[in-house]
Amino acid sequence: MTDARATIGLTGLAVMGRNLARNIARHGHTIAIHNRTVAKTTSLIDDHGDEGDFVATESLEEFVAAIEKPRVVLIMVKAGEPTDAVIDDLVPLLDEGDIVVDCGNAHFSDTIRREERLQEHGLHFVGTGVSGGEEGALNGPSIMVGGSDEAYERLGPIMESIAAQVDGEPCCAHVGVGGAGHFVKMVHNGIEYADMQLIAESYDLLRSIGGLEPAAIADVFAEWNQGELESFLIQMTSDVLRHTDAGTGKPFVDVVKDAAEQKGTGRWTVQSALDLGVPITGIAEATFARSLSGHAEQREAARKVFSTSPEDDTVEVDQQAFVDDVRAALYSSKVVAYAQGFDQIAVGAEENGWDIDLGQVAKIWRDGCIIRARFLGRITEAYAEEPDLTTLLTTEFFADAVKEGVDAWRHVVATAAQGGVPVPAFGSSLSYFDGLRRERLPAALIQALRDNFGAHTYQRVDREGTFHTAWAGDLTESES
Ligand code: NBP
């Protein structure tokens, strides 16, 4: 029987689990490791066993026995059924007070269900979002922890020690109880979708309308990365656009098939937003844009019928001025995407009874995760000044930036439409902004139509009450 000498255990040693285990070991924690297929455990020890104190185990029984009580068991397997399968196998082996931590990309509703189930066995279940891909898992991810306060007391110090650090502060926090960790991670991924779509639209505009080649656009992004747009994704865009395909000598971006994948978290974010009634138009358009890119047959059919020849869509622009306008449009659209994402977290928190500190969320996204950016510091400041902020858009810093960039934003969206370049995220973000600031919206007409065809009633601007007009009769108004 193995001695219970590990302070933590981790099962699931594919890319993410392997790197997370190494990160934990490198930070001086003794870690028990396990994988369904033993070869992955052996390979981790063979390749990296000297990086820390690993306790390699072959069976789940041996794994559980190797961890000090109350045990902390991290699960890093494929989300969905595999996670349930691992939990089913683990539960009979654990003792009351043990803490099971799902670090995979679970849907927050699964996390809520699993926590309730494990509570019946006297076990803590902690849904934890881990962002930063395999590199982050190894060198410091951003970690969004849910579950109980009690579980965090034992788990928190370990997770905080392995997370990315900014100014001595860990990019790890107990964001809220229950499924809050996975909910926040889901919205993070949704914002990541919007961020990438906005970057992709900027690239398309600079190339198709601005007339710049990928290498020149790489320079533009590198320059943008020196200013307020500084972020991991902007830097990465510059690197990718500068890359030339070794086989063909073409810009790398030209040899990659233009159909984007979506693993599901973008879709979950949009589905949840619809349930919550939160307009996250940037994230939704980004998700749909990926779907559209994958509809090869429809795209081909449309190309055959509607010309895509460049002459049809030529728009003359001043190149440098256009580059500046696209930068301003990107920044404003990004403010909208984040404002919408934080709005969703606020409403989701209220709906589920989670006390989520939005400023703290921005803080733990400053490093380690895919959407890490300078910009997030401003969001933290905004929530520190006004914790109950109605929308990020109206805080002085962002409002000033949007006011300054709004003409450029309009110009870019109008030019894109004229030039036949699709900008669903830029366009919808601008419409969202205009929708919010408009004195009167055409929703008034929609309410009148609904009352006409379905007697859904309406409210008036000039007096209290609920009203109906006899549309099929004498058009008299009655109050209900
Ligand atoms: P995968 O998502 O590819 O999962 C592979 C792991 O799941 C292997 O360890 C595999 O064991 C194990 N597994 C499966 Br599949 N079915 C199992 C079962 N029934 N019982 C026990 N183990 C089972 O690994 P990953 O890409 O490292 O991701 C792990 C988690 O982290 C996922 O939830 C993912 O969504 C999340 N995540 C990934 C990233 C990323 O960048 N990849 C980023 C953030 C979060 P085997 O070796 O025996 O087949």
Coordinates of C-alpha atoms and ligand atoms in Angstrom, one line a residue, residues 12-16 35-37 40 76-79 82 85-86 104-105 130 133, ligand 1:
G12 CA -6.2 12.5 -16.4
L13 CA -2.8 13.0 -17.9
A14 CA -3.4 14.1 -21.4
V15 CA -2.0 17.5 -22.6
M16 CA -3.6 19.6 -19.9
N35 CA -4.3 8.1 -15.8
R36 CA -6.8 5.4 -17.1
T37 CA -4.1 4.3 -19.6
K40 CA 0.7 8.3 -20.0
M76 CA -8.5 16.7 -15.8
V77 CA -10.3 14.4 -18.3
K78 CA -12.5 15.0 -21.3
A79 CA -15.6 16.9 -20.3
P82 CA -15.7 10.7 -19.1
A85 CA -17.3 8.0 -15.3
V86 CA -14.3 9.1 -13.3
G104 CA -12.0 20.3 -17.2
N105 CA -14.3 22.4 -19.4
V130 CA -8.5 26.6 -16.0
G133 CA -4.2 26.1 -22.9
Ligands
NBP1 P1 -8.9 15.4 -23.4 O1 -10.0 16.3 -23.3 O2 -8.4 15.0 -24.8 O3 -9.2 14.1 -22.5 C1 -8.2 13.0 -22.5 C2 -8.1 12.5 -21.1 O4 -9.4 12.0 -20.7 C3 -7.2 11.3 -21.0 O5 -6.5 11.3 -19.8 C4 -8.1 10.1 -21.1 O6 -7.6 8.9 -20.6 C5 -9.2 10.6 -20.3 N1 -10.5 9.8 -20.3 C6 -11.4 9.8 -21.3 BR1 -11.2 10.5 -23.0 N2 -12.4 9.0 -21.1 C7 -12.2 8.5 -19.8 C8 -12.9 7.6 -19.0 N3 -14.0 7.1 -19.3 N4 -12.3 7.4 -17.8 C9 -11.1 7.9 -17.4 N5 -10.4 8.7 -18.2 C10 -10.9 9.1 -19.4 O7 -7.6 16.1 -22.6 P2 -7.1 17.6 -22.6 O8 -7.0 18.2 -23.9 O9 -5.8 17.5 -21.8 O10 -8.2 18.3 -21.7 C11 -8.6 17.9 -20.4 C12 -9.7 18.8 -20.0 O11 -9.2 20.2 -19.9 C13 -10.9 18.8 -20.9 O12 -12.1 18.9 -20.1 C14 -10.7 20.1 -21.7 O13 -11.9 20.6 -22.2 C15 -10.1 21.0 -20.7 N6 -9.3 22.1 -21.2 C16 -8.5 21.9 -22.3 C17 -7.7 22.9 -22.8 C18 -6.8 22.7 -23.9 O14 -6.2 23.7 -24.4 N7 -6.6 21.5 -24.4 C19 -7.8 24.2 -22.2 C20 -8.6 24.4 -21.1 C21 -9.4 23.3 -20.6 P3 -6.8 7.9 -21.6 O15 -5.4 8.5 -21.7 O16 -6.9 6.6 -20.9 O17 -7.5 7.9 -22.9

